[in-house]
Every structure is written in structure tokens, then in C-alpha cells.
Tab-separated table of C-alpha atoms in Angstrom:
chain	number	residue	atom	x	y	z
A	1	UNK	CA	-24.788	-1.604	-13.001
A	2	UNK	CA	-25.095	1.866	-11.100
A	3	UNK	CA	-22.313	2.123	-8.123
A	4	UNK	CA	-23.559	1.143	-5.005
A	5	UNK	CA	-24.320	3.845	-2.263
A	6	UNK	CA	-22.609	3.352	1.181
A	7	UNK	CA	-24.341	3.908	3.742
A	8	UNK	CA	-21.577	4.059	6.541
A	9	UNK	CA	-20.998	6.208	9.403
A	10	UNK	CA	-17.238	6.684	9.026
A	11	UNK	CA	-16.810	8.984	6.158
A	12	UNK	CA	-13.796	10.662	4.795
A	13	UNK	CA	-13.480	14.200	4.363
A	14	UNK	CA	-14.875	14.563	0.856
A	15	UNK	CA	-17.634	11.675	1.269
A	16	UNK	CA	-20.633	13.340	0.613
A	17	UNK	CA	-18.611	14.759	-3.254
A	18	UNK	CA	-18.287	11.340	-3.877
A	19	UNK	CA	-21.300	9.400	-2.678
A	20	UNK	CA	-22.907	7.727	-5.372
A	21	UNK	CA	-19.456	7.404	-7.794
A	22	UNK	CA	-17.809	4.045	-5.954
A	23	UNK	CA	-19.268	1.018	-5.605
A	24	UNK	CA	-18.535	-0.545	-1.940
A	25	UNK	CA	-19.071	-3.860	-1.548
A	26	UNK	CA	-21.724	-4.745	1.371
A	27	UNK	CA	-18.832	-6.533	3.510
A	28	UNK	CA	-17.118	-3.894	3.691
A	29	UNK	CA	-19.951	-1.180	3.557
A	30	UNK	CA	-21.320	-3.140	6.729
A	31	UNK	CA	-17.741	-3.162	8.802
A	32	UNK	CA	-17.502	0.431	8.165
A	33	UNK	CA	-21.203	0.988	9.369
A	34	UNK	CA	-20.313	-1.201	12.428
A	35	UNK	CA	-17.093	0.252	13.276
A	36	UNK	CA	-15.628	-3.180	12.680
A	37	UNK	CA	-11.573	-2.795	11.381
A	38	UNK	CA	-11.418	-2.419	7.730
A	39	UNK	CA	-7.783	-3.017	6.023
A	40	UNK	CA	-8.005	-1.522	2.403
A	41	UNK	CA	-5.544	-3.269	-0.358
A	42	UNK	CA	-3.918	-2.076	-3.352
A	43	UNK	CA	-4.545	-3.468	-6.691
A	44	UNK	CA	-1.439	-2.255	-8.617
A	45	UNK	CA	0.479	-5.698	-6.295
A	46	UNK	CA	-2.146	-7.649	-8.561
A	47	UNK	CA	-1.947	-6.485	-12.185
A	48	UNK	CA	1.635	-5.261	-12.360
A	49	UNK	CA	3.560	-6.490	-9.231
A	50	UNK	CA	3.516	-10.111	-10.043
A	51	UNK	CA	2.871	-12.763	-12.583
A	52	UNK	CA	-0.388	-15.164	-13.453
A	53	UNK	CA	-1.194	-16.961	-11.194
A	54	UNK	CA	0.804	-15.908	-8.486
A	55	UNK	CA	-0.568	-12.708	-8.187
A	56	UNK	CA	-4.378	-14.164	-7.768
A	57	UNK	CA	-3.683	-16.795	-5.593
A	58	UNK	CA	-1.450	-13.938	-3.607
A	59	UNK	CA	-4.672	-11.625	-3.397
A	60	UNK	CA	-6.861	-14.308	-2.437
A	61	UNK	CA	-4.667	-15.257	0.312
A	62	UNK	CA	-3.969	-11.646	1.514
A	63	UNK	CA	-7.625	-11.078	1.859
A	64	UNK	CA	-8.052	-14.258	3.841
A	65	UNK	CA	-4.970	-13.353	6.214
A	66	UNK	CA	-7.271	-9.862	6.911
A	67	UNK	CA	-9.991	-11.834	7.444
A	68	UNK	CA	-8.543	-14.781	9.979
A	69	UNK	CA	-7.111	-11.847	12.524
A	70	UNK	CA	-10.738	-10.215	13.048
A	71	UNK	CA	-10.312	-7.253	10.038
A	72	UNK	CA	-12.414	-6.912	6.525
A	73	UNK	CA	-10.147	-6.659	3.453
A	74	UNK	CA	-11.178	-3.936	0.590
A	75	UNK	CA	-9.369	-4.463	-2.190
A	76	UNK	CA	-9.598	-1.209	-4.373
A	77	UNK	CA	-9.469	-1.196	-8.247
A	78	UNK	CA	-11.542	0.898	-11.086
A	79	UNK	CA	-13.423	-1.270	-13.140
A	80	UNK	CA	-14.982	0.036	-15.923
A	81	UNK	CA	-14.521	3.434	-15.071
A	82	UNK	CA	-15.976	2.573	-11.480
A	83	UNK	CA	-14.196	2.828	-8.391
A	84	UNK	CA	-14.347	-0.105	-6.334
A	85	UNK	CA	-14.039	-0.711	-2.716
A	86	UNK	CA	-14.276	-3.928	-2.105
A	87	UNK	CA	-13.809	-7.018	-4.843
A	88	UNK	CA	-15.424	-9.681	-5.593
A	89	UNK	CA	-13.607	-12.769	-6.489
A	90	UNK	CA	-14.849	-12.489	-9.884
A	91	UNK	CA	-12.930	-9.312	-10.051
A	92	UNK	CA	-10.408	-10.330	-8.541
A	93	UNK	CA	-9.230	-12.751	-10.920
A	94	UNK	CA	-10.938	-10.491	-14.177
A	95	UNK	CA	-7.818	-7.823	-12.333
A	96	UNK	CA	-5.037	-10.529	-12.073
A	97	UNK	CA	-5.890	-12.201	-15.523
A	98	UNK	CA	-5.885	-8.475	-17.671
A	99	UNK	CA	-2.591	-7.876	-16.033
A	100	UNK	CA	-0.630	-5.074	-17.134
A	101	UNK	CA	-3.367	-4.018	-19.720
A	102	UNK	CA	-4.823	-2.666	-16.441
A	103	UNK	CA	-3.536	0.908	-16.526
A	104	UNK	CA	-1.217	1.789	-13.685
A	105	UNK	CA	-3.000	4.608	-11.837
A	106	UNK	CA	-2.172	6.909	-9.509
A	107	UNK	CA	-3.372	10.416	-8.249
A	108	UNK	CA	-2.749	11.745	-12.136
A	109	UNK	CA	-4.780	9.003	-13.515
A	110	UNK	CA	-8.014	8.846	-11.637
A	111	UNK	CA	-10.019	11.329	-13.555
A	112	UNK	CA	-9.607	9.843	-17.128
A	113	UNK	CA	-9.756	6.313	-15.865
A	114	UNK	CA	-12.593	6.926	-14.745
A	115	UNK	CA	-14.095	9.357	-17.494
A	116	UNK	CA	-13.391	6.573	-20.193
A	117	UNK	CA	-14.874	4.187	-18.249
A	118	UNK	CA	-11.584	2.114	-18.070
A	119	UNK	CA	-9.780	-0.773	-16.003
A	120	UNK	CA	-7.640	0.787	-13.332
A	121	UNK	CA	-5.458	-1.124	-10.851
A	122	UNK	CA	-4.360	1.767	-7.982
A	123	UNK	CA	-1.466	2.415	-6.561
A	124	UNK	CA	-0.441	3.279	-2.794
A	125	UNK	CA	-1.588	7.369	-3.717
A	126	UNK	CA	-4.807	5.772	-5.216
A	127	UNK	CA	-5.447	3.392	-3.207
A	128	UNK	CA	-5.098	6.160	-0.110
A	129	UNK	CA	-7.595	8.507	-1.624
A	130	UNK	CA	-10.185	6.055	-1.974
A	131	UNK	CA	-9.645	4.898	1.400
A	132	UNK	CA	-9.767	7.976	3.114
A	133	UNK	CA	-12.868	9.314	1.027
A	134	UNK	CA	-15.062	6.091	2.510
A	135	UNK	CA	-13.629	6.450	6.074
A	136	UNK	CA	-11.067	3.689	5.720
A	137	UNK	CA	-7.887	4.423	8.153
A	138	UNK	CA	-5.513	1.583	7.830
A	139	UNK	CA	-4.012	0.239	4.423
A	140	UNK	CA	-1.474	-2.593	3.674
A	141	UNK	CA	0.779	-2.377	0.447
A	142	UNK	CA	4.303	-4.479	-0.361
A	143	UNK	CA	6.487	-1.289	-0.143
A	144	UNK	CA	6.109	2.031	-1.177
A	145	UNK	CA	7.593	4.097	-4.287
A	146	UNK	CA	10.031	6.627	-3.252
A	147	UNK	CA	12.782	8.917	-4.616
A	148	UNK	CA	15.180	7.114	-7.281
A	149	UNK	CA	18.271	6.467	-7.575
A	150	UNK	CA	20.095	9.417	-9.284
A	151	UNK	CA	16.740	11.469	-8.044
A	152	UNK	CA	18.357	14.380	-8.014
A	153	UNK	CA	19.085	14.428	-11.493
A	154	UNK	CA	15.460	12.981	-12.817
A	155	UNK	CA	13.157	13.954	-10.024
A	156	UNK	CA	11.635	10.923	-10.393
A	157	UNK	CA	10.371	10.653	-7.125
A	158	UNK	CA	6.806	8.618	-6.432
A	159	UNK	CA	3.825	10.505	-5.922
A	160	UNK	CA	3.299	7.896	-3.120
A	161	UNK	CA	5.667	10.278	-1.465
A	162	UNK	CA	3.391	13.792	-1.497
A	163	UNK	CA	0.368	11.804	-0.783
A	164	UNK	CA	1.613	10.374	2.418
A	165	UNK	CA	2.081	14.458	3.475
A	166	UNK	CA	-1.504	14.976	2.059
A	167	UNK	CA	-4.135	11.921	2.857
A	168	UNK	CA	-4.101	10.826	6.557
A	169	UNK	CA	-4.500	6.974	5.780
A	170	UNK	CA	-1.774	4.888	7.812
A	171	UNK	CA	0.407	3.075	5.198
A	172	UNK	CA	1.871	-0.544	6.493
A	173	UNK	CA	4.447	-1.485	4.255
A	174	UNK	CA	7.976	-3.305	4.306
A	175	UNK	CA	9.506	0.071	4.201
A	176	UNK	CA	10.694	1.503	1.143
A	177	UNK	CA	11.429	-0.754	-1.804
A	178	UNK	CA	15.249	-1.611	-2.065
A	179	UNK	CA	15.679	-0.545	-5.864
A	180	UNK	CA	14.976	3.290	-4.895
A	181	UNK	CA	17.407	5.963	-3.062
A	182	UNK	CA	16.463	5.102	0.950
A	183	UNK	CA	17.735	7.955	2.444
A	184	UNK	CA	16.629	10.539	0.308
A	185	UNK	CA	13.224	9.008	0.479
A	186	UNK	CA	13.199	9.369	4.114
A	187	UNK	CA	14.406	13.139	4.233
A	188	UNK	CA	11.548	13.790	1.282
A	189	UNK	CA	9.177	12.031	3.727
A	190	UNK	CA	10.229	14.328	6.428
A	191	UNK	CA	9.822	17.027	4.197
A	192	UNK	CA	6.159	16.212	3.541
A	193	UNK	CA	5.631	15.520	7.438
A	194	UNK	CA	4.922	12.196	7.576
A	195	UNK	CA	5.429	10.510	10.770
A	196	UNK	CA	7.392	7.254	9.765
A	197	UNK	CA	8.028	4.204	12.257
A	198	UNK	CA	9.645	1.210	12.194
A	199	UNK	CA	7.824	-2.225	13.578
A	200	UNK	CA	9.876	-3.235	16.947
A	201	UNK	CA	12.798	-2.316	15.441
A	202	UNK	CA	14.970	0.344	15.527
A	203	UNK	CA	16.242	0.592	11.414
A	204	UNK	CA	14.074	1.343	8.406
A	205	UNK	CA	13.486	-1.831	6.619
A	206	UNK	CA	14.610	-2.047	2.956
A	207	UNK	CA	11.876	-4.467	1.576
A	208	UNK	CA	13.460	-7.373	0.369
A	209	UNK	CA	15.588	-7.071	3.853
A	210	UNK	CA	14.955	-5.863	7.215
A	211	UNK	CA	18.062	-3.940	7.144
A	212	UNK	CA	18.739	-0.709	5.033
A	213	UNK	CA	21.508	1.267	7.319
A	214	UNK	CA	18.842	4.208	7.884
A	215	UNK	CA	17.747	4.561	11.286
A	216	UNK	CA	14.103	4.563	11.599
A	217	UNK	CA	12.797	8.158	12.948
A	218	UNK	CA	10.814	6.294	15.555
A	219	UNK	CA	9.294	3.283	16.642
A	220	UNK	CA	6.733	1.063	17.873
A	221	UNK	CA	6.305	-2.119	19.562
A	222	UNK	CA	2.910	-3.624	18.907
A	223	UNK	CA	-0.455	-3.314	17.063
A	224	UNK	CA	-1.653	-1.182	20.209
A	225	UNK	CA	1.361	1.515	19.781
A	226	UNK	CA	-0.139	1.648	16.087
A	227	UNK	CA	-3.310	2.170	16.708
A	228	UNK	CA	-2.818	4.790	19.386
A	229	UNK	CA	-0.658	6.525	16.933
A	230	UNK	CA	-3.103	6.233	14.312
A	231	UNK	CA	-6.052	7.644	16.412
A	232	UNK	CA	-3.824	10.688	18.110
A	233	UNK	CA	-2.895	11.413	14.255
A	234	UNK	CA	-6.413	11.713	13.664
A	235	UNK	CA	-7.997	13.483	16.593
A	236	UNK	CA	-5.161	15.987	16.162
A	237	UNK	CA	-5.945	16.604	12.659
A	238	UNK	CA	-2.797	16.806	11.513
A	239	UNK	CA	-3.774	15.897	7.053
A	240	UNK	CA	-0.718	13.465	7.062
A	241	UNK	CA	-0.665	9.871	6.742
A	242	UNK	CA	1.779	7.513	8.513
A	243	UNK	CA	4.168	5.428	7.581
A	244	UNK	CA	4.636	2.178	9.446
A	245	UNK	CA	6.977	-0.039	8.316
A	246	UNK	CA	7.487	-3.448	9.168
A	247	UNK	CA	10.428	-5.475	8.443
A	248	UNK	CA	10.263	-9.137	6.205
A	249	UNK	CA	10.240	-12.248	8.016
A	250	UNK	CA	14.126	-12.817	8.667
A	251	UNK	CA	13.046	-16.437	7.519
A	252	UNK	CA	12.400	-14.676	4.005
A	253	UNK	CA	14.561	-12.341	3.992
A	254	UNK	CA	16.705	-12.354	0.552
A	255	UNK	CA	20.693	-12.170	0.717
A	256	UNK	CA	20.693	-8.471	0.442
A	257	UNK	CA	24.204	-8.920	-2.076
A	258	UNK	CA	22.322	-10.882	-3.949
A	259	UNK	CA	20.003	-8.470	-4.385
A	260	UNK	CA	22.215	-5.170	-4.563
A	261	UNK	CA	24.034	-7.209	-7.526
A	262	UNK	CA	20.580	-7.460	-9.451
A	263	UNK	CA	19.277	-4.351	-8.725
A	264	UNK	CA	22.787	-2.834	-10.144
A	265	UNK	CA	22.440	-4.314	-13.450
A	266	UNK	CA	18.540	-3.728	-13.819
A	267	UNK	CA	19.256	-0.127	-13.143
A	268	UNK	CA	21.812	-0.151	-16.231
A	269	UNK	CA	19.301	-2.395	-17.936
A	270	UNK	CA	16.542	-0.023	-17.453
A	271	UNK	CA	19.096	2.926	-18.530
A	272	UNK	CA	20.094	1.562	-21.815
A	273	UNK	CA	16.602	0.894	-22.624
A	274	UNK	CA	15.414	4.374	-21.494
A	275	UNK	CA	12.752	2.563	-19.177
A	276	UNK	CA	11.584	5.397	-17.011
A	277	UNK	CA	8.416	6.838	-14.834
A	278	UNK	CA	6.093	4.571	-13.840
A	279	UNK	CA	7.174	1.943	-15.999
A	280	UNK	CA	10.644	1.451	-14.694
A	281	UNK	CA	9.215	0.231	-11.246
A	282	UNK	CA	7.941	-2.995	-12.436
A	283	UNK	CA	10.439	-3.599	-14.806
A	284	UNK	CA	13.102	-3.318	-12.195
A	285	UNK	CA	11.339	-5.747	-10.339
A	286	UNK	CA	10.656	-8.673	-12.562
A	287	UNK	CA	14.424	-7.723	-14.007
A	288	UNK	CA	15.466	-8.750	-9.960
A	289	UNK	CA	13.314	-11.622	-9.622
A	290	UNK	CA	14.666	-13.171	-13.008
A	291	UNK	CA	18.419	-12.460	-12.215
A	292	UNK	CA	17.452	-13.854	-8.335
A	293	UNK	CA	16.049	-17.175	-10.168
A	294	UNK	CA	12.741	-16.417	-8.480
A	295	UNK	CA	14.125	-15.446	-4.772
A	296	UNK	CA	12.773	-12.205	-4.837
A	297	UNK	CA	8.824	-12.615	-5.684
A	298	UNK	CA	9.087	-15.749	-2.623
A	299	UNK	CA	10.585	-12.378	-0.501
A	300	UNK	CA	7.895	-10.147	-2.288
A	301	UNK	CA	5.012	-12.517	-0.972
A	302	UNK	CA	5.996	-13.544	1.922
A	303	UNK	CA	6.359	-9.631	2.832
A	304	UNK	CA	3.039	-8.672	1.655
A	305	UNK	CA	1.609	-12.082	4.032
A	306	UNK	CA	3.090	-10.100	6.779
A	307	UNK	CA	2.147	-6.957	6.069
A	308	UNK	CA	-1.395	-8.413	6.000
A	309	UNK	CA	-1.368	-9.931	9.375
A	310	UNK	CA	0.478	-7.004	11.017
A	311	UNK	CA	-2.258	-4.488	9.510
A	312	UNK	CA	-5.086	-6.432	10.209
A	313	UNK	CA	-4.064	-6.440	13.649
A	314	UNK	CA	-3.485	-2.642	13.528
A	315	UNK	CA	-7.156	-2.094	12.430
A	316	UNK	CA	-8.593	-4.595	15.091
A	317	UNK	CA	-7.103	-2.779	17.678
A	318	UNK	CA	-7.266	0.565	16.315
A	319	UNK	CA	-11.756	-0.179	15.890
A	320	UNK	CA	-11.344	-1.715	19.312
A	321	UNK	CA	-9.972	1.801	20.874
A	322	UNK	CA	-12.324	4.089	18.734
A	323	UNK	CA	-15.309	1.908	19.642
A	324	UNK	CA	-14.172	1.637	23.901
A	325	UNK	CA	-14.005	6.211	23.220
A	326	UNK	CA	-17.564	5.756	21.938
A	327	UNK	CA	-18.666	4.358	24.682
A	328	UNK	CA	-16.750	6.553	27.417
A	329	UNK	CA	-18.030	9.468	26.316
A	330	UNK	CA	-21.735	7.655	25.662
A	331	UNK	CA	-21.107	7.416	29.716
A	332	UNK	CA	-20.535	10.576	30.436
């Protein structure tokens, strides 16, 4: 089937290079068109982040957290060499079911995912190109990638990173995840000149916890704060995304001991087996949630739920405030 052509009125920078080559789907074609809030999703959560069924009953329930608080969920994957905005729930569960024989992509891996037609599930610098080229401003993840630990002796450091200083898409995560180096993250962030905020709090939030030591570089207090920071960030121009990070439920939140303990001997794990690049990052995490019996994919979900309600909000209010502009200036 030929991609779909979108029709809408809030384009990215590059939308007329790729109209024609993603499919949108028409709810979220339509939102965009109406200047309704669109929240797009990740797919990498889905195929490599957690196990059958989890992960599709986790998607499904994302999308309808979006959906309850007023926002349209886009769910971005490559399917047969197609991007997709926008899934069906046929491919959502064709996405969850092929797993990790979906290839991991990123920035890199966009062009020959696409030129041999194959199954892609994107990450956050994926999913943020997409969304920006189809006028999509607001997107929810789990937690970014980041720098390492022992970065400075790898460089392994997540191209999440240099597309947050590159694609002005607002990122809601639960900060940065725990199993990477938190404060050299934050100084490569700064670096790249991403504006990063914490979500009414004052430290950066280390995924599984809401507490990582780091003090956040600034902070807001409510979906509103977002979305006025989102729209100045646009009207000014300024090619850099945002980072908003909100901290896990503490009802969720995982002993963070616990956690350090497991993370530890993954690392070593991961070391002895030379697991590295984009591989090590979901083997360090289903390493955790085995040595955690389980307690870290409840924290991983229960973050992600959040992160869902908190960005849908975002986007509501953030459509709401474009749309009031519209009419202002309509007025005058």
C-alpha cells in the first residue's frame, strides 16, 4: 500500500522533502490539521524495552492514557521500509510480537531501514525526527540514552544526546536512565544546548528513582509552564529540543540500592561479555529487572504511565495556547 499523504497544516521544517514517504494515520493526520494536541510515542519501549506481552498491553494502555487527558497518541515505527506515524492496533501487536527482530534504529539507521524495506522500531533520535518533520511538538519516551558509564574512555554516548541539540521536539521522560553516567549526561546536554527541566521538583530524576543527586538546571511547575516553554522555544527559533523530565511515582519508585547493586553487576556482566553500543542498553535492563525479581519493569511501566499523562497534558495545553495566539492575532 502507497504511504498516505498528510494533509496537515503544522509541518516540520523539511515536510514538503518528505511528503509522500510516511504514512500518517487519519487520527492523527486530522489532530494535526485541527490543531488538536498530538503526543508522538516511541516504538523502541515496544520491541526491545520489554517482554511479550507486557510490552503490548503497555502500548495499548499508553495510547489510551494520551487519549483519556484530551491528546492523540502517534506511535512511530517503520514497517516495511515505511515510516509510520500513527499505528494501528494491528501493528501494534505485529511490533510487540517481532520483538527484538525489529532492528533498533536510530538517526544512523533510517536510510537503510527504509531502503530495504525493513521493520524498524525508533528510538528517542528517531522518533524526534519523524515528529518534527510532520509538525509534531511534544513526545513521551521512558528515559533517555545518555553518556555511559566509563564514557570517557568508550565515548559511548547516545545519539539521543546530539539530537536533543539538533531537532526542537520537547522530550518528556523520567530523566536519564539510572544505568548511564548522570552527570556527565547533563554537562553533554548543556553542551548541545538543550534546555533541561525538572517536573515540580528541584533534582534531576534518575528513572527508576526520583532522586539522582544532580540538581536539575531549572524547573517547572505544571503542564502550563511546559507549554509556555515549549512555544517560546519555538517562536524563538532556537533548533533545540527540550528536555523535561518528570520524576516516577514515589509509590513506584524502586529502592534505589537495590537497584545500584544490579546495575553494578550487569555492568561487569555486560563487560565480560563485551556487550556494547546499542546492544548493551537493553541488556542492562532486562539483566536489572531479572536480578530485581521483576521490580524494575513494574518501575519501568508505571514511569512510562506517567510520562503519558504528564505529556498529554503538556500537548493539551500547549494546542490550547497556540490555538487562543491564532485567534488574537485573527482579532487584530
Amino acid at each position: 500500500m502507497a504511504p498516505a499523504i498528510c494533509t496537515t497544516n503544522s509541518k516540520g521544517a523539511n515536510y514538503n522533502d518528505v511528503l509522500g514517504l510516511v504514512k500518517i494515520s487519519p487520527a492523527v493526520s486530522q489532530a494535526l490539521s485541527q490543531g488538536k494536541g498530538v503526543v508522538a510515542l516511541e516504538s523502541t519501549i515496544i520491541s526491545h524495552g520489554m517482554p511479550y506481552p507486557q510490552n503490548l498491553e503497555t502500548a495499548k494502555e499508553v495510547e489510551a492514557i494520551v487519549k483519556e487527558n484530551g491528546a492523540e497518541p502517534a506511535t512511530i515505527a517503520i514497517l516495511d521500509g515505511v515510516p509510520c506515524i500513527g499505528l494501528t492496533t494491528e501493528e501494534l501487536e505485529r511490533l510487540a510480537t517481532l520483538g527484538t527482530k525489529c532492528q533498533k534504529t536510530a538517526r544512523r539507521d533510517i536510510a537503510h531501514v527504509v531502503a530495504t524495506k525493513g521493520n524498524g522500531a525508533t528510538t528517542v533520535s528517531a522518533t524526534m525526527i519523524f515528529a518534527s518533520l510532520v509538525g509534531i511538538p511534544v513526545f513521551v519516551t521512558g528515559g533517555i540514552g545518555g553518556v555511559h558509564r566509563h564514557g570517557e574512555n568508550t565515548m559511548d554516548i547516545s545519539s539521543d544526546l546530539t539530537e536533543l541539540g539538533r531537532t526542537p521536539v520537547a522530550v518528556i521522560s523520567a530523566g536519564v536512565k539510572s544505568i548511564l553516567d548522570i552527570p556527565r549526561t547533563l554537562e553533554y546536554l548543556e553542551t548541545q544546548g538543550v534546555c533541561v527541566t525538572a517536573y515540580k521538583t528541584d533534582e534531576f530524576p534518575a528513572f527508576f528513582t526520583g532522586r539522582s543527586s544532580c540538581k536539575a538546571p531549572c524547573r517547572v511547575n505544571s503542564p502550563e509552564d511546559c507549554a509556555r516553554l515549549i512555544d517560546a522555544n519555538m517562536n524563538l527559533h532556537l533548533g533545540a529540543g527540550i528536555l523535561i523530565a518528570v520524576p516516577i511515582p514515589e509509590e513506584h519508585s524502586a529502592s534505589g540500592s537495590l537497584i545500584e547493586s544490579a546495575i553494578q553487576r550487569s555492568l561487569k556482566e555486560a563487560w565480560d561479555k563485551n556487550i556494547t553500543g546499542n546492544a548493551q542498553t537493553p541488556f542492562l535492563l532486562a539483566r536489572v529487572n531479572e536480578l530485581t525479581g521483576g521490580a524494575s519493569l513494574t518501575s519501568n511501566i508505571a514511569l512510562v504511565k506517567n510520562n503519558a499523562l504528564v505529556g498529554a497534558e503538556i500537548a493539551t495545553c500547549l494546542a490550547q495556547l497556540r490555538r487562543t495566539k491564532v485567534v488574537t492575532c485573527s482579532k487584530l
